[in-house]
């Protein structure tokens, strides 16, 4: 089973709201990723967790706060977002995060609209 | 610096005809190359990857890709296109020295007409 699940599927929030995106996988993977994808553009890496520790933060604004409570779960906490943050947020996982030949498996994404 | 290019924004092909979606890369050392497909309002689905060995890689749904080191290309191919293959295709590259730096191409929209 190569399934990564994400909730919610859609989210609408105001600029003063606080919300969270959730990602889950049960493949025993120890690396998990958040990507942001704007319409008709490729995904852009935001964060990487390896063995529940944040290993990469691609200069993402602090209004995005990732959390990895355990090896199966990845959250993205959102606070005081801007309309330009509206995008599809994709979660992915891979086996260990050590090796460049690892395949990343993606979830269906959460489509976020910031009003 | 590594990069990947998909020179065609859009590819149109008739059902039953062969299809090719092009990808070229620039990376130091031997690259790891991936193809993903994205259907509307969905995440990315892994199709295939090149790590080492045989230059012709076979993947899901009848797709294959050929790694050409001299031309720094990794074109995606299928002998007979289906209408259901219509989607957005992304090529991605990773250098051998960085396990998390995966760069995606801009994407190619494939339309297969009946």
mmCIF file of C-alpha atoms in Angstrom:
data_model
loop_
_atom_site.group_PDB
_atom_site.id
_atom_site.type_symbol
_atom_site.label_atom_id
_atom_site.label_comp_id
_atom_site.label_asym_id
_atom_site.label_seq_id
_atom_site.Cartn_x
_atom_site.Cartn_y
_atom_site.Cartn_z
ATOM 1 C CA UNK A 1 0.000 0.000 0.000
ATOM 2 C CA UNK A 2 1.549 3.295 -1.097
ATOM 3 C CA UNK A 3 -1.083 5.590 0.339
ATOM 4 C CA UNK A 4 -0.565 8.977 1.893
ATOM 5 C CA UNK A 5 -3.740 10.604 3.192
ATOM 6 C CA UNK A 6 -4.351 14.293 3.752
ATOM 7 C CA UNK A 7 -7.134 16.144 5.532
ATOM 8 C CA UNK A 8 -9.014 18.279 4.890
ATOM 9 C CA UNK A 9 -9.398 18.112 1.108
ATOM 10 C CA UNK A 10 -10.401 21.772 0.954
ATOM 11 C CA UNK A 11 -9.937 24.620 3.406
ATOM 12 C CA UNK A 12 -11.096 28.218 3.315
ATOM 13 C CA UNK A 13 -9.707 30.536 5.965
ATOM 14 C CA UNK A 14 -9.485 34.209 6.761
ATOM 15 C CA UNK A 15 -6.214 35.993 7.324
ATOM 16 C CA UNK A 16 -6.700 36.015 11.102
ATOM 17 C CA UNK A 17 -7.595 32.339 11.436
ATOM 18 C CA UNK A 18 -5.520 29.481 12.776
ATOM 19 C CA UNK A 19 -5.913 26.136 11.069
ATOM 20 C CA UNK A 20 -3.955 22.916 10.612
ATOM 21 C CA UNK A 21 -3.372 20.507 7.760
ATOM 22 C CA UNK A 22 -2.865 16.849 8.526
ATOM 23 C CA UNK A 23 -0.945 14.150 6.683
ATOM 24 C CA UNK A 24 -0.734 10.470 7.537
ATOM 25 C CA UNK A 25 1.057 7.436 6.138
ATOM 26 C CA UNK A 26 1.296 3.853 7.347
ATOM 27 C CA UNK A 27 4.040 2.591 5.076
ATOM 28 C CA UNK A 28 6.698 2.720 7.774
ATOM 29 C CA UNK A 29 8.375 5.649 6.040
ATOM 30 C CA UNK A 30 10.644 7.802 8.182
ATOM 31 C CA UNK A 31 10.903 10.863 5.939
ATOM 32 C CA UNK A 32 7.968 13.192 5.327
ATOM 33 C CA UNK A 33 7.698 16.341 3.238
ATOM 34 C CA UNK A 34 5.488 19.377 2.725
ATOM 35 C CA UNK A 35 5.259 20.949 -0.721
ATOM 36 C CA UNK A 36 3.346 23.987 -1.961
ATOM 37 C CA UNK A 37 1.949 23.975 -5.488
ATOM 38 C CA UNK A 38 0.470 27.034 -7.171
ATOM 39 C CA UNK A 39 -1.845 26.582 -10.143
ATOM 40 C CA UNK A 40 -0.101 25.291 -13.270
ATOM 41 C CA UNK A 41 3.270 25.298 -11.488
ATOM 42 C CA UNK A 42 5.485 22.482 -10.179
ATOM 43 C CA UNK A 43 5.557 21.631 -6.477
ATOM 44 C CA UNK A 44 7.992 23.606 -4.336
ATOM 45 C CA UNK A 45 9.587 22.002 -1.304
ATOM 46 C CA UNK A 46 8.758 23.656 2.035
ATOM 47 C CA UNK A 47 9.873 21.301 4.825
ATOM 48 C CA UNK A 48 11.471 17.895 5.283
ATOM 49 C CA UNK A 49 11.289 15.736 8.383
ATOM 50 C CA UNK A 50 13.614 12.799 8.766
ATOM 51 C CA UNK A 51 13.096 10.484 11.738
ATOM 52 C CA UNK A 52 10.694 13.025 13.233
ATOM 53 C CA UNK A 53 13.300 15.788 13.170
ATOM 54 C CA UNK A 54 13.106 18.829 10.942
ATOM 55 C CA UNK A 55 15.986 18.520 8.502
ATOM 56 C CA UNK A 56 15.117 21.103 5.854
ATOM 57 C CA UNK A 57 13.220 24.389 6.030
ATOM 58 C CA UNK A 58 13.298 26.094 2.660
ATOM 59 C CA UNK A 59 13.118 29.642 4.040
ATOM 60 C CA UNK A 60 9.408 29.332 4.618
ATOM 61 C CA UNK A 61 7.699 32.228 6.462
ATOM 62 C CA UNK A 62 6.979 31.624 10.138
ATOM 63 C CA UNK A 63 3.241 31.767 9.548
ATOM 64 C CA UNK A 64 3.718 28.147 8.443
ATOM 65 C CA UNK A 65 4.714 25.872 11.313
ATOM 66 C CA UNK A 66 5.336 22.163 10.728
ATOM 67 C CA UNK A 67 5.062 19.463 13.341
ATOM 68 C CA UNK A 68 5.859 15.750 13.267
ATOM 69 C CA UNK A 69 4.320 14.177 16.399
ATOM 70 C CA UNK A 70 5.260 10.639 15.387
ATOM 71 C CA UNK A 71 6.620 8.689 12.463
ATOM 72 C CA UNK A 72 3.215 8.349 10.772
ATOM 73 C CA UNK A 73 1.863 11.846 11.180
ATOM 74 C CA UNK A 74 2.814 15.262 9.828
ATOM 75 C CA UNK A 75 0.973 18.483 10.533
ATOM 76 C CA UNK A 76 1.229 21.964 9.072
ATOM 77 C CA UNK A 77 -0.072 24.702 11.340
ATOM 78 C CA UNK A 78 -1.259 27.862 9.625
ATOM 79 C CA UNK A 79 -1.616 31.278 11.213
ATOM 80 C CA UNK A 80 -2.109 34.773 9.813
ATOM 81 C CA UNK A 81 -1.816 33.652 6.213
ATOM 82 C CA UNK A 82 -1.934 35.943 3.218
ATOM 83 C CA UNK A 83 -4.093 35.544 0.094
ATOM 84 C CA UNK A 84 -0.956 34.663 -1.894
ATOM 85 C CA UNK A 85 -0.603 31.565 0.291
ATOM 86 C CA UNK A 86 -3.626 30.087 -1.458
ATOM 87 C CA UNK A 87 -2.376 26.916 -3.145
ATOM 88 C CA UNK A 88 -2.476 23.125 -3.149
ATOM 89 C CA UNK A 89 -0.448 21.800 -0.215
ATOM 90 C CA UNK A 90 1.003 18.384 -0.857
ATOM 91 C CA UNK A 91 2.422 15.956 1.648
ATOM 92 C CA UNK A 92 4.835 13.208 0.626
ATOM 93 C CA UNK A 93 6.777 10.449 2.330
ATOM 94 C CA UNK A 94 9.768 8.277 1.498
ATOM 95 C CA UNK A 95 11.468 5.336 3.092
ATOM 96 C CA UNK A 96 14.321 6.853 5.053
ATOM 97 C CA UNK A 97 15.203 10.262 3.617
ATOM 98 C CA UNK A 98 18.837 9.178 3.406
ATOM 99 C CA UNK A 99 19.124 8.170 -0.192
ATOM 100 C CA UNK A 100 18.501 10.308 -3.285
ATOM 101 C CA UNK A 101 17.122 7.317 -5.192
ATOM 102 C CA UNK A 102 14.182 6.974 -2.803
ATOM 103 C CA UNK A 103 10.751 7.449 -4.327
ATOM 104 C CA UNK A 104 8.540 10.068 -2.731
ATOM 105 C CA UNK A 105 4.880 9.103 -2.509
ATOM 106 C CA UNK A 106 2.430 11.975 -2.529
ATOM 107 C CA UNK A 107 -0.946 12.505 -0.926
ATOM 108 C CA UNK A 108 -3.903 14.030 -2.811
ATOM 109 C CA UNK A 109 -3.276 17.454 -1.300
ATOM 110 C CA UNK A 110 -5.260 20.078 0.566
ATOM 111 C CA UNK A 111 -6.537 22.960 -1.524
ATOM 112 C CA UNK A 112 -6.264 26.084 0.585
ATOM 113 C CA UNK A 113 -8.006 29.377 -0.114
ATOM 114 C CA UNK A 114 -7.085 32.383 2.033
ATOM 115 C CA UNK A 115 -9.585 35.230 1.937
ATOM 116 C CA UNK B 1 23.230 23.863 -9.511
ATOM 117 C CA UNK B 2 20.803 21.293 -10.733
ATOM 118 C CA UNK B 3 17.837 21.918 -12.971
ATOM 119 C CA UNK B 4 15.362 20.119 -15.143
ATOM 120 C CA UNK B 5 13.548 21.412 -18.212
ATOM 121 C CA UNK B 6 10.404 20.299 -19.927
ATOM 122 C CA UNK B 7 10.511 22.177 -23.205
ATOM 123 C CA UNK B 8 6.852 21.663 -24.139
ATOM 124 C CA UNK B 9 4.022 23.191 -22.133
ATOM 125 C CA UNK B 10 1.482 21.156 -24.036
ATOM 126 C CA UNK B 11 1.526 17.925 -26.029
ATOM 127 C CA UNK B 12 -1.442 16.791 -28.081
ATOM 128 C CA UNK B 13 -1.722 13.291 -29.484
ATOM 129 C CA UNK B 14 -4.480 11.149 -30.964
ATOM 130 C CA UNK B 15 -5.631 8.074 -29.108
ATOM 131 C CA UNK B 16 -3.735 4.998 -30.208
ATOM 132 C CA UNK B 17 -0.724 6.966 -31.382
ATOM 133 C CA UNK B 18 2.646 6.875 -29.594
ATOM 134 C CA UNK B 19 3.359 9.715 -27.205
ATOM 135 C CA UNK B 20 6.558 11.364 -26.025
ATOM 136 C CA UNK B 21 6.924 13.910 -23.240
ATOM 137 C CA UNK B 22 10.367 15.472 -23.189
ATOM 138 C CA UNK B 23 12.685 16.157 -20.265
ATOM 139 C CA UNK B 24 16.273 17.374 -20.142
ATOM 140 C CA UNK B 25 18.387 17.868 -17.058
ATOM 141 C CA UNK B 26 21.477 19.557 -15.775
ATOM 142 C CA UNK B 27 23.208 18.132 -12.714
ATOM 143 C CA UNK B 28 26.719 17.382 -11.542
ATOM 144 C CA UNK B 29 27.423 13.691 -11.397
ATOM 145 C CA UNK B 30 25.007 10.904 -12.178
ATOM 146 C CA UNK B 31 21.433 12.025 -11.600
ATOM 147 C CA UNK B 32 18.416 10.254 -10.229
ATOM 148 C CA UNK B 33 15.455 10.986 -12.496
ATOM 149 C CA UNK B 34 11.744 10.613 -11.838
ATOM 150 C CA UNK B 35 8.460 10.991 -13.695
ATOM 151 C CA UNK B 36 5.206 11.827 -11.935
ATOM 152 C CA UNK B 37 1.683 12.343 -13.279
ATOM 153 C CA UNK B 38 -0.951 14.639 -11.801
ATOM 154 C CA UNK B 39 -4.634 14.366 -12.620
ATOM 155 C CA UNK B 40 -6.895 17.393 -12.019
ATOM 156 C CA UNK B 41 -7.273 18.302 -8.344
ATOM 157 C CA UNK B 42 -5.118 15.361 -7.316
ATOM 158 C CA UNK B 43 -1.672 14.749 -5.883
ATOM 159 C CA UNK B 44 1.281 13.444 -7.836
ATOM 160 C CA UNK B 45 1.438 9.774 -8.756
ATOM 161 C CA UNK B 46 4.822 8.121 -9.239
ATOM 162 C CA UNK B 47 5.316 6.600 -12.698
ATOM 163 C CA UNK B 48 8.955 5.513 -12.885
ATOM 164 C CA UNK B 49 12.517 6.404 -12.023
ATOM 165 C CA UNK B 50 16.042 5.964 -13.311
ATOM 166 C CA UNK B 51 18.731 5.123 -10.777
ATOM 167 C CA UNK B 52 21.356 3.130 -12.630
ATOM 168 C CA UNK B 53 21.675 0.238 -15.060
ATOM 169 C CA UNK B 54 19.496 -0.267 -18.116
ATOM 170 C CA UNK B 55 18.796 3.022 -19.876
ATOM 171 C CA UNK B 56 15.221 1.978 -20.680
ATOM 172 C CA UNK B 57 13.038 2.105 -17.607
ATOM 173 C CA UNK B 58 9.555 0.623 -17.547
ATOM 174 C CA UNK B 59 6.930 2.023 -15.221
ATOM 175 C CA UNK B 60 3.261 2.097 -14.361
ATOM 176 C CA UNK B 61 0.348 2.174 -16.840
ATOM 177 C CA UNK B 62 2.495 1.146 -19.815
ATOM 178 C CA UNK B 63 4.833 4.131 -19.620
ATOM 179 C CA UNK B 64 8.563 3.897 -20.153
ATOM 180 C CA UNK B 65 11.420 6.368 -20.255
ATOM 181 C CA UNK B 66 14.828 6.343 -21.843
ATOM 182 C CA UNK B 67 17.849 7.776 -20.074
ATOM 183 C CA UNK B 68 20.324 9.306 -22.510
ATOM 184 C CA UNK B 69 23.454 10.521 -20.770
ATOM 185 C CA UNK B 70 25.058 12.124 -23.821
ATOM 186 C CA UNK B 71 21.948 14.179 -24.530
ATOM 187 C CA UNK B 72 21.138 14.664 -20.801
ATOM 188 C CA UNK B 73 17.572 13.603 -21.501
ATOM 189 C CA UNK B 74 14.953 11.385 -19.900
ATOM 190 C CA UNK B 75 11.951 11.393 -22.237
ATOM 191 C CA UNK B 76 8.733 9.681 -21.210
ATOM 192 C CA UNK B 77 7.115 7.436 -23.806
ATOM 193 C CA UNK B 78 4.122 5.222 -24.377
ATOM 194 C CA UNK B 79 3.533 3.166 -27.513
ATOM 195 C CA UNK B 80 -0.234 3.709 -27.662
ATOM 196 C CA UNK B 81 -1.883 6.660 -25.911
ATOM 197 C CA UNK B 82 -5.221 6.458 -24.117
ATOM 198 C CA UNK B 83 -7.678 9.295 -23.521
ATOM 199 C CA UNK B 84 -7.280 8.564 -19.818
ATOM 200 C CA UNK B 85 -3.562 9.438 -20.066
ATOM 201 C CA UNK B 86 -4.556 13.101 -20.377
ATOM 202 C CA UNK B 87 -2.971 14.801 -17.372
ATOM 203 C CA UNK B 88 -0.078 16.982 -16.220
ATOM 204 C CA UNK B 89 3.315 15.269 -16.288
ATOM 205 C CA UNK B 90 6.302 16.317 -14.197
ATOM 206 C CA UNK B 91 9.908 15.300 -14.612
ATOM 207 C CA UNK B 92 12.085 15.605 -11.501
ATOM 208 C CA UNK B 93 15.794 15.292 -10.806
ATOM 209 C CA UNK B 94 17.908 14.671 -7.736
ATOM 210 C CA UNK B 95 21.677 14.929 -7.639
ATOM 211 C CA UNK B 96 23.559 11.969 -6.162
ATOM 212 C CA UNK B 97 24.952 14.074 -3.330
ATOM 213 C CA UNK B 98 21.763 15.535 -1.869
ATOM 214 C CA UNK B 99 19.046 13.247 -0.667
ATOM 215 C CA UNK B 100 16.276 15.797 -0.275
ATOM 216 C CA UNK B 101 16.809 18.341 -3.013
ATOM 217 C CA UNK B 102 14.330 17.179 -5.648
ATOM 218 C CA UNK B 103 13.683 19.696 -8.406
ATOM 219 C CA UNK B 104 10.639 19.469 -10.623
ATOM 220 C CA UNK B 105 10.288 20.629 -14.185
ATOM 221 C CA UNK B 106 7.547 23.090 -15.066
ATOM 222 C CA UNK B 107 5.248 20.328 -16.213
ATOM 223 C CA UNK B 108 3.785 19.261 -19.570
ATOM 224 C CA UNK B 109 0.068 19.013 -20.130
ATOM 225 C CA UNK B 110 -0.720 15.959 -22.232
ATOM 226 C CA UNK B 111 -4.032 15.855 -24.073
ATOM 227 C CA UNK B 112 -5.039 12.659 -25.817
ATOM 228 C CA UNK B 113 -7.929 13.133 -28.236
ATOM 229 C CA UNK B 114 -10.293 10.327 -29.221
#
